[in-house]
Short mmCIF file of C-alpha atoms and ligand atoms in Angstrom, two decimals:
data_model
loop_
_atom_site.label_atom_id
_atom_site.label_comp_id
_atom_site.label_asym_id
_atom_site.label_seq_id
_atom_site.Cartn_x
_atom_site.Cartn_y
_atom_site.Cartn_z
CA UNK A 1 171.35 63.54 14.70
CA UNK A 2 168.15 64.26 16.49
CA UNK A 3 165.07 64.60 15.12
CA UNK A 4 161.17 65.30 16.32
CA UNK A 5 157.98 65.96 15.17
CA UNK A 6 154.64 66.39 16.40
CA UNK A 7 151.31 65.98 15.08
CA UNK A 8 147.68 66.99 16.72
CA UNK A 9 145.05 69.52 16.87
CA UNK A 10 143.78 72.05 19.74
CA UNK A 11 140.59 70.15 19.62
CA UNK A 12 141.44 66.86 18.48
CA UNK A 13 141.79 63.83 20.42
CA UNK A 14 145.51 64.43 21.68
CA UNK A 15 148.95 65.75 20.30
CA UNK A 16 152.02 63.22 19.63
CA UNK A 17 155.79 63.97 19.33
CA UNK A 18 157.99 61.26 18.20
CA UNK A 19 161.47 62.02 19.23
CA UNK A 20 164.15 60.28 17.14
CA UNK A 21 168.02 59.52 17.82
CA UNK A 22 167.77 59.70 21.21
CA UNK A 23 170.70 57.06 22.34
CA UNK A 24 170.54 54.15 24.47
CA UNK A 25 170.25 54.35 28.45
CA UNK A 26 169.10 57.81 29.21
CA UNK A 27 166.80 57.64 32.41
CA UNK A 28 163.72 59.34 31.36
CA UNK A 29 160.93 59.75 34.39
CA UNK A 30 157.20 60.24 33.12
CA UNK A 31 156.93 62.57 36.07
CA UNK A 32 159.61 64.89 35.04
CA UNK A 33 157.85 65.36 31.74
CA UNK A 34 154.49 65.53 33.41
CA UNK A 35 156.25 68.22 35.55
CA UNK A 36 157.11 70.46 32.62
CA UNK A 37 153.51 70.11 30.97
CA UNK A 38 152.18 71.64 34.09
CA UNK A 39 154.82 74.50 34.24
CA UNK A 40 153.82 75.09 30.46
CA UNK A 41 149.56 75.14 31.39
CA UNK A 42 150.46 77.67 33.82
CA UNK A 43 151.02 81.45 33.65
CA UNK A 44 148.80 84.88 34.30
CA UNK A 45 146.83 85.95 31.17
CA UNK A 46 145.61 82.27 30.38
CA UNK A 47 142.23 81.48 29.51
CA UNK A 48 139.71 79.13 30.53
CA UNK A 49 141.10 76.82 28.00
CA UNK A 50 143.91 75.71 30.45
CA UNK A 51 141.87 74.92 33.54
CA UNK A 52 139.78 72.53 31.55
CA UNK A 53 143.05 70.49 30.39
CA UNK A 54 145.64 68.13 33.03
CA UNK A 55 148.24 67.83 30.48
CA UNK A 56 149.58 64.47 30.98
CA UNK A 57 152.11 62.31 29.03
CA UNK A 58 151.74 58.65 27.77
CA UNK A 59 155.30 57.36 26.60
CA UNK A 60 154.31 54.97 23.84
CA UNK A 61 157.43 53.72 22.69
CA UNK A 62 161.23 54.05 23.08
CA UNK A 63 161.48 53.72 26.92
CA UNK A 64 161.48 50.49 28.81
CA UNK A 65 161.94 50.07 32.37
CA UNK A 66 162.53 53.76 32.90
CA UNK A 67 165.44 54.15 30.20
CA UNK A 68 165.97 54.77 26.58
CA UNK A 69 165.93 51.46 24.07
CA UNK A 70 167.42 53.83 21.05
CA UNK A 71 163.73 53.48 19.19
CA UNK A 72 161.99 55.98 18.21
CA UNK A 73 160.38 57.87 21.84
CA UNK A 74 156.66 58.42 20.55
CA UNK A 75 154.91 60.89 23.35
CA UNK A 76 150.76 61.01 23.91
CA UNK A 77 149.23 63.83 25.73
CA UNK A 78 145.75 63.07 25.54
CA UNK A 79 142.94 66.52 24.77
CA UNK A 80 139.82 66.73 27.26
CA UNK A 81 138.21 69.41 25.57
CA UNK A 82 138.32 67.17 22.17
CA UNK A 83 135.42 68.54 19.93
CA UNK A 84 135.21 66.78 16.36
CA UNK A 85 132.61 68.55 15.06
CA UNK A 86 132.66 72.37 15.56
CA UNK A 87 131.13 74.58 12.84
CA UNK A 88 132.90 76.12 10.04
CA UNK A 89 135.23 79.88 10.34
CA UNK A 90 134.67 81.88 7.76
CA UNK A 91 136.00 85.29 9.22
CA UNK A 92 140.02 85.56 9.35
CA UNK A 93 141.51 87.27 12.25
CA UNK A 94 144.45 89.66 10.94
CA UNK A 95 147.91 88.71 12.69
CA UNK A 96 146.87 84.58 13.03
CA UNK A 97 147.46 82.30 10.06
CA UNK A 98 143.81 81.99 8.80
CA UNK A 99 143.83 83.97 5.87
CA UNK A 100 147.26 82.72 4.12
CA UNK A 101 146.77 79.02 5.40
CA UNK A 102 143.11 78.95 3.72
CA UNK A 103 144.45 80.42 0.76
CA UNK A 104 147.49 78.29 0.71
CA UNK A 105 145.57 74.81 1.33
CA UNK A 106 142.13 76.12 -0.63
CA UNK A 107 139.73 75.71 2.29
CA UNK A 108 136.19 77.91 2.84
CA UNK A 109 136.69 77.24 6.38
CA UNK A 110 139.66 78.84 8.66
CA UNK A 111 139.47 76.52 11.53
CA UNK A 112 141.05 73.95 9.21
CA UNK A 113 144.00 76.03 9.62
CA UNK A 114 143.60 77.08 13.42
CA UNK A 115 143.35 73.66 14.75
CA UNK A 116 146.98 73.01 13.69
CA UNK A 117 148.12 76.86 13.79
CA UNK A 118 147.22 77.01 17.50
CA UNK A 119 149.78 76.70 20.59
CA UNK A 120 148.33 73.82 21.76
CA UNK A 121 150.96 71.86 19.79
CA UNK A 122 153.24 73.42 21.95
CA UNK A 123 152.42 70.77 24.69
CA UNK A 124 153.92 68.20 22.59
CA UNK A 125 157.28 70.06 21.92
CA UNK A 126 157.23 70.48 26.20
CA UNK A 127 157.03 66.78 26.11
CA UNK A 128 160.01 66.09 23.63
CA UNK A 129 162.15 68.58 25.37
CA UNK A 130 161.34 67.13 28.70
CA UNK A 131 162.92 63.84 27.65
CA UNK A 132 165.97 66.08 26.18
CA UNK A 133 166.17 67.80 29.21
CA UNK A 134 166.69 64.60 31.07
CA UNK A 135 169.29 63.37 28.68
CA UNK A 136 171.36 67.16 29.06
CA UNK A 137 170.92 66.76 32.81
CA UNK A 138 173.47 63.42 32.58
CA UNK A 139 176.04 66.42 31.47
CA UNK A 140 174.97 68.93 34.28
CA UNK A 141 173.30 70.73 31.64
CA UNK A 142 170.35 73.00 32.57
CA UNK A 143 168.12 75.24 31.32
CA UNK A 144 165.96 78.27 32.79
CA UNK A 145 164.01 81.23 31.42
CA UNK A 146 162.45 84.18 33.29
CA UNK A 147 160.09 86.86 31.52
CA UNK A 148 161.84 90.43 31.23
CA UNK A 149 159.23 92.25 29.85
CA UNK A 150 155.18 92.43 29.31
CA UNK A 151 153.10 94.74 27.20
CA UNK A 152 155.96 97.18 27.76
CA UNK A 153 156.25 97.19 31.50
CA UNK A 154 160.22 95.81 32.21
CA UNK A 155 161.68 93.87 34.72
CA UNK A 156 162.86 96.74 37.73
CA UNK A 157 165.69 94.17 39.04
CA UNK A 158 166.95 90.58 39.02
CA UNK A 159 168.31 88.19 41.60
CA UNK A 160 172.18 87.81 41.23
CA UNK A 161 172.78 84.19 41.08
CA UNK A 162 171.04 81.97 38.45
CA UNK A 163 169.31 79.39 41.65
CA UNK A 164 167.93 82.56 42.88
CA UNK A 165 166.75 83.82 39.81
CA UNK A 166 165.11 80.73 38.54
CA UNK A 167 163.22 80.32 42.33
CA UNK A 168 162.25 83.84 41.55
CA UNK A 169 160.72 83.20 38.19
CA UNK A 170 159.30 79.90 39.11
CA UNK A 171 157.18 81.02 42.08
CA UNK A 172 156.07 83.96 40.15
CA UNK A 173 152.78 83.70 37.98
CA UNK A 174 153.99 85.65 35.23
CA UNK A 175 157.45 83.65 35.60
CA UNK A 176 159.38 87.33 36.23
CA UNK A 177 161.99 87.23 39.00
CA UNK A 178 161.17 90.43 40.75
CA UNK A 179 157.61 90.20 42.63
CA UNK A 180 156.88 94.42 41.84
CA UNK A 181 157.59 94.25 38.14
CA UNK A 182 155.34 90.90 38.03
CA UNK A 183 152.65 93.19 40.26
CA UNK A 184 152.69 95.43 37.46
CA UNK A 185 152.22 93.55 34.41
CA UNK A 186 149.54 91.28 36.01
CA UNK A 187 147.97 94.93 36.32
CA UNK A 188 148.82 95.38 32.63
CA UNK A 189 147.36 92.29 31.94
CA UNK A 190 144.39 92.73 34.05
CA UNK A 191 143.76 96.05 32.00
CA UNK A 192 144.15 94.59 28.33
CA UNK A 193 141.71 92.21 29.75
CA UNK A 194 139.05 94.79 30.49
CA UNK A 195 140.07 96.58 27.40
CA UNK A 196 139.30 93.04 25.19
CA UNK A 197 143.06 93.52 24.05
CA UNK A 198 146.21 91.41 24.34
CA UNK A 199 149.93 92.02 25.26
CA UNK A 200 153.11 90.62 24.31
CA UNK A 201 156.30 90.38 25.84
CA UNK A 202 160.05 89.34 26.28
CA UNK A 203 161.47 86.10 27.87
CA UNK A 204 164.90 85.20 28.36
CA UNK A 205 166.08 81.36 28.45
CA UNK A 206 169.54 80.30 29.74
CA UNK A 207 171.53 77.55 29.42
CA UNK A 208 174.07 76.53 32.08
CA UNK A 209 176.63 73.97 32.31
CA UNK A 210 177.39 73.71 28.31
CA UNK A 211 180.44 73.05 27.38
CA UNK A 212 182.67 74.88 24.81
CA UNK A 213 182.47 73.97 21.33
CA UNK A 214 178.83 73.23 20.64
CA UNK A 215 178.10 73.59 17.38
CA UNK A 216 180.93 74.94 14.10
CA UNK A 217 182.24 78.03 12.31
CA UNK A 218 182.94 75.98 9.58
CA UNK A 219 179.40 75.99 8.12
CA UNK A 220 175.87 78.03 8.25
CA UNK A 221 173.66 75.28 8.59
CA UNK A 222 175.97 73.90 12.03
CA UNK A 223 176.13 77.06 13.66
CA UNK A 224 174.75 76.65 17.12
CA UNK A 225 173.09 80.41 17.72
CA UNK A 226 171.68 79.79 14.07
CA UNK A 227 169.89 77.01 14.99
CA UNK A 228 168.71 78.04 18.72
CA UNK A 229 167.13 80.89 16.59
CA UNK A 230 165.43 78.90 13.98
CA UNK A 231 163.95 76.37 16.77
CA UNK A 232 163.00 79.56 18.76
CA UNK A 233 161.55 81.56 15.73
CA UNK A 234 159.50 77.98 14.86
CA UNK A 235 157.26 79.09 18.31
CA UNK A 236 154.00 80.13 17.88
CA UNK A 237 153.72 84.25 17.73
CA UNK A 238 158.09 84.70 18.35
CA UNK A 239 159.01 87.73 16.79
CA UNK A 240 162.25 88.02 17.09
CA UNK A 241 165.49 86.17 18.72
CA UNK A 242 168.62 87.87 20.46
CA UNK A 243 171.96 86.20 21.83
CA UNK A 244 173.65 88.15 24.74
CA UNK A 245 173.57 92.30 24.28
CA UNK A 246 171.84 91.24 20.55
CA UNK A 247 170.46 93.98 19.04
CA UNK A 248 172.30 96.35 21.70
CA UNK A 249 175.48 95.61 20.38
CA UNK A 250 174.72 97.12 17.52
CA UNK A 251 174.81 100.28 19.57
CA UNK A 252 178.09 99.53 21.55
CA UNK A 253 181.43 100.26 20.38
CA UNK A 254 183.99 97.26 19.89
CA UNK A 255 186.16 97.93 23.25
CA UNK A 256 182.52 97.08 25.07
CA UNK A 257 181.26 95.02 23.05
CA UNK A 258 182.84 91.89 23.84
CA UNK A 259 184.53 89.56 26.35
CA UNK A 260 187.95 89.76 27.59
CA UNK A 261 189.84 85.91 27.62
CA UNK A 262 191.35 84.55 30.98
CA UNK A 263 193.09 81.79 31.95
CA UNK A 264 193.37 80.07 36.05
CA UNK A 265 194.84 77.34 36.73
CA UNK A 266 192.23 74.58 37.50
CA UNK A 267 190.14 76.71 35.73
CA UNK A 268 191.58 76.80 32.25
CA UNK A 269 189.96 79.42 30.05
CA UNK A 270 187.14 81.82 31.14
CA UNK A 271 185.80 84.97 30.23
CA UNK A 272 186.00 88.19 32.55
CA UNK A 273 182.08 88.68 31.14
CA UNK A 274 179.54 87.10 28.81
CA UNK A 275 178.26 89.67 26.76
CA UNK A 276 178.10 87.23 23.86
CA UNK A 277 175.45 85.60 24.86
CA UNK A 278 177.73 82.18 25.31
CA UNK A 279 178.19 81.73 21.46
CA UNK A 280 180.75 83.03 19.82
CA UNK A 281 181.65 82.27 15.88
CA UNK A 282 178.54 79.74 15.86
CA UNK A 283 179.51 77.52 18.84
CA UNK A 284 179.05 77.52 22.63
CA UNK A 285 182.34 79.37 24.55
CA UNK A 286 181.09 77.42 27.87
CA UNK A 287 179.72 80.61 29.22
CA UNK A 288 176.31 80.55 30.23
CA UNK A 289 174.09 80.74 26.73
CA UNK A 290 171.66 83.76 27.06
CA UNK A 291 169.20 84.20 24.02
CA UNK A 292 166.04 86.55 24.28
CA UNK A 293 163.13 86.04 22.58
CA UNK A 294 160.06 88.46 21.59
CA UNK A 295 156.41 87.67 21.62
CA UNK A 296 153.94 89.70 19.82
CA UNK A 297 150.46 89.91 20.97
CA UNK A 298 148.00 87.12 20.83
CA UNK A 299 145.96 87.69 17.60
CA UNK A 300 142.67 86.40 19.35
CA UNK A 301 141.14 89.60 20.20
CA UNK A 302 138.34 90.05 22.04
CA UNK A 303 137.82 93.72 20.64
CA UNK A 304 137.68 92.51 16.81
CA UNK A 305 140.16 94.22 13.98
CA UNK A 306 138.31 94.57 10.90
CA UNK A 307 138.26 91.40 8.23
CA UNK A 308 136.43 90.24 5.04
CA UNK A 309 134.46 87.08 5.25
CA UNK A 310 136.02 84.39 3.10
CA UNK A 311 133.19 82.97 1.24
CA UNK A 312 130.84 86.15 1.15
CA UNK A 313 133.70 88.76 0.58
CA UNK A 314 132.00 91.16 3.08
CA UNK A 315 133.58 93.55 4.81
CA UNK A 316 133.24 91.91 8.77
CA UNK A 317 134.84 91.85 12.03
CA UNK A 318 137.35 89.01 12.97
CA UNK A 319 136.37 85.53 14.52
CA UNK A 320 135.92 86.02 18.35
CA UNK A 321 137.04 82.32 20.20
CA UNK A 322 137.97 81.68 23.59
CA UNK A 323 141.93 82.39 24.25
CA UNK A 324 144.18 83.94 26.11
CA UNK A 325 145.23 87.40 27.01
CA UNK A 326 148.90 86.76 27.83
CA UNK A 327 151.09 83.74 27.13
CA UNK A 328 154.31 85.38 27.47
CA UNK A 329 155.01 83.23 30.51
CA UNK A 330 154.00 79.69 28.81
CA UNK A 331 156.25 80.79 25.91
CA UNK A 332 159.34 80.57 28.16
CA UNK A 333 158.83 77.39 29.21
CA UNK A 334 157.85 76.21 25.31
CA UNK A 335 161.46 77.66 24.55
CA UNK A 336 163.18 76.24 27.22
CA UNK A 337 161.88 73.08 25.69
CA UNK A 338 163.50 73.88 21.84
CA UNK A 339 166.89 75.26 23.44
CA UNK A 340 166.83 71.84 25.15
CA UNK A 341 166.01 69.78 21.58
CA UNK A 342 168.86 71.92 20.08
CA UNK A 343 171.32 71.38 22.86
CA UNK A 344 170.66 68.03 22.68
CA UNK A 345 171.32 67.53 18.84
CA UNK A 346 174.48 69.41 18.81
CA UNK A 347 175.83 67.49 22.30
CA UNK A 348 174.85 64.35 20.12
CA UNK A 349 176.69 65.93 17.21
CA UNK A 350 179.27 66.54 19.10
CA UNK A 351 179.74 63.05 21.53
CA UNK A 352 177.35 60.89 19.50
CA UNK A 353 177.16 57.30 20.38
CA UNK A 354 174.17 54.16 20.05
CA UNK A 355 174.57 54.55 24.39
CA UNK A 356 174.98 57.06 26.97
CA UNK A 357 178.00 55.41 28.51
CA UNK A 358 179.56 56.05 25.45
CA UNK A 359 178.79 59.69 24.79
CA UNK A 360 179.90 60.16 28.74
CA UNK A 361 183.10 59.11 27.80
CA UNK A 362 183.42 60.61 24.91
CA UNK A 363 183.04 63.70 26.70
CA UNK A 364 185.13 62.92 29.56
CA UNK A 365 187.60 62.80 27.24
CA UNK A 366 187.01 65.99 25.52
CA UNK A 367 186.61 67.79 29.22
CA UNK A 368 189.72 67.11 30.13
CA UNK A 369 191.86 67.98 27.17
CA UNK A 370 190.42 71.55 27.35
CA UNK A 371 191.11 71.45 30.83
CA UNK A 372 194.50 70.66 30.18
C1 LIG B 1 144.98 79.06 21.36
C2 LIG B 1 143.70 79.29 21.88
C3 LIG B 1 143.31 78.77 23.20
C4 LIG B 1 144.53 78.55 24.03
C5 LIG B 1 145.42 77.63 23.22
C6 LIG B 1 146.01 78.39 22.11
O1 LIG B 1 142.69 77.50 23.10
P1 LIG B 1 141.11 77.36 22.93
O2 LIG B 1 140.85 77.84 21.53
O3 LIG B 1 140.77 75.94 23.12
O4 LIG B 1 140.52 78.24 23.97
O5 LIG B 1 144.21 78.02 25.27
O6 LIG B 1 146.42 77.11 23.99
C7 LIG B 1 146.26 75.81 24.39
C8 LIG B 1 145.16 75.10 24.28
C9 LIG B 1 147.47 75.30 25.02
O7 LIG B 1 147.48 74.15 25.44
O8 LIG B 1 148.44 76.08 25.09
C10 LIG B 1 145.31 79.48 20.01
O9 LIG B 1 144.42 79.87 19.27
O10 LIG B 1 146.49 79.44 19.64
#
């Protein structure tokens, strides 16, 4: 249905994502994308890196007066710190893709393979999801992540509601919703800092206002929690993906393990609690959709691991280059961005039509029957 790609280095002249199967009609404000860029650029543990870029987006193609044409949506967010001719990298860090991509592609020189390998391109995937967001919004579809965990200090408590809890995470600088656990891992981070270390962490996305039925049972490849966790695993440094109590329920015997089925009138069906995650049997149950997602640490490290030089095959210590300490809290927004691509597909999947009018009723139609 959908489909996007992106293209650009960290020190080239700009990243591009050209979004494809987007329908007809869908409002799409440059702002709003602009919007997420900046939510994406921001974040404790960041390095200098981000307050030399104003990540902005150029719509190229696909939009005209403000709204979808059906055409291929190609997206331009332009690099300041663009630097054609850097020297060559000859000294692999462990955990990053330099070694394996130089062997894989046959190059002496590892920034070859950093250029593409960095996170930067994750700007350009903000950008495509921005204009998927807009589209999901038409459905009262919305997405929000908040960071649960960094370099193994935990989020204490959480705001009940999900407005609360997204205001939490969004005027917090390590996006976590409770101001003393985000005290504690900007120490954390403060100290890895000193220490010429990095930290992981754990941020969880949500999805609210999708309906039921998203995605199939009837197939691997069409299972929606399948492929929220491929799109998620795709981000740079992701570890590991969980839906609901995820690896926990692993732990838990049946009896708690899942959620009991209602029924109200006006209501229709409903679950008493959502500890699937909002996917059960590969496709949304209209429950909020709650998927987890684990960063390693960044592989830049100040304090070098030990390497061997590519071309002399001496023992040496790792590249040191500018980067970050922490980008836990950029990674959230990055994968608010692919649950939004996703989401998008499988609504498309799901309603498809050339315009949004049609999709909308398409939908209509489909709301009320499971009302009913
Ligand atoms: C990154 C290294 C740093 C980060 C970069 C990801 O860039 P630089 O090498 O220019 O200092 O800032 O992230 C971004 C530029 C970005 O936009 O997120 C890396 O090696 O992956």
């Amino acid at each position: 249905m959908l489909r996007f790609y992106t293209a650009g280095e960290s020190h080239g002249k700009g990243l591009v994502a050209i979004l494809e199967g987007m329908p007809a009609g869908v409002p799409v404000r440059e702002e709003e994308i602009d919007a997420q860029l900046r939510r994406r650029q921001l974040g404790y543990g960041r390095g200098k890196r981000m307050a030399i870029e104003e990540d902005r987006v150029e719509i190229l193609s696909g939009v005209i007066r403000g709204e979808t044409t059906g055409a291929p949506i190609a997206l331009w967010v332009a690099n300041r710190d663009w630097r054609p001719d850097e020297p060559d990298i000859t000294r692999p860090r462990p955990g990053h893709a330099d070694l394996t991509g130089a062997l894989k592609y046959n190059f002496r020189d590892v920034r070859r393979v950093l250029e593409r390998a960095s996170a930067r391109e994750t700007a350009a995937r903000v950008a495509a999801g921005a204009v998927c967001r807009q589209f999901l919004e038409e459905f009262g579809i919305s997405i929000l992540s908040h960071v649960t965990e960094i370099g193994g200090v935990c989020v204490a408590r959480r705001p009940e509601g999900w407005d609360e809890l997204r205001a939490a995470a969004e005027s917090s600088e390590v996006r976590c919703a409770d101001p003393e656990s985000a005290r504690q891992m900007m120490a954390a981070i403060d100290a890895a800092r000193e220490r010429g270390d990095t930290l992981g962490g754990v941020v969880e996305v949500v999805a609210l206002g999708v309906p039921p039925g998203l995605g199939s049972y009837v197939h691997w490849d069409r299972k929606l929690d399948a492929r929220l966790a491929m799109a998620l695993m795709s981000i740079n440094a992701i570890k590991g993906v969980e839906f609901g109590l995820g690896f926990a329920a692993a732990r838990t015997p049946g009896t708690q393990a899942h959620d009991e089925i209602f029924w109200e009138e006006g209501v229709g069906f409903f679950r008493g609690t959502n500890r699937a995650g909002g996917i059960e049997g590969g496709m949304s149950t209209g429950e909020p959709i709650i998927v987890r997602i684990a960063m390693k640490p960044l592989s830049t490290l100040r304090r070098p691991l030990r390497s061997v030089d590519l071309v002399t095959k001496e023992p040496v210590e790792a590249v040191v280059v500018r980067s970050d300490v922490c980008a836990v809290p950029a990674a959230g927004v990055v994968a608010e961005a692919m649950v939004a691509i996703v989401l998008t597909d499988a609504m498309l999947e799901k309603f498809g039509g050339d315009h949004l009018h049609e999709i909308k009723r398409s939908y209509e139609t489909y709301r009320q029957r499971i009302k009913e």
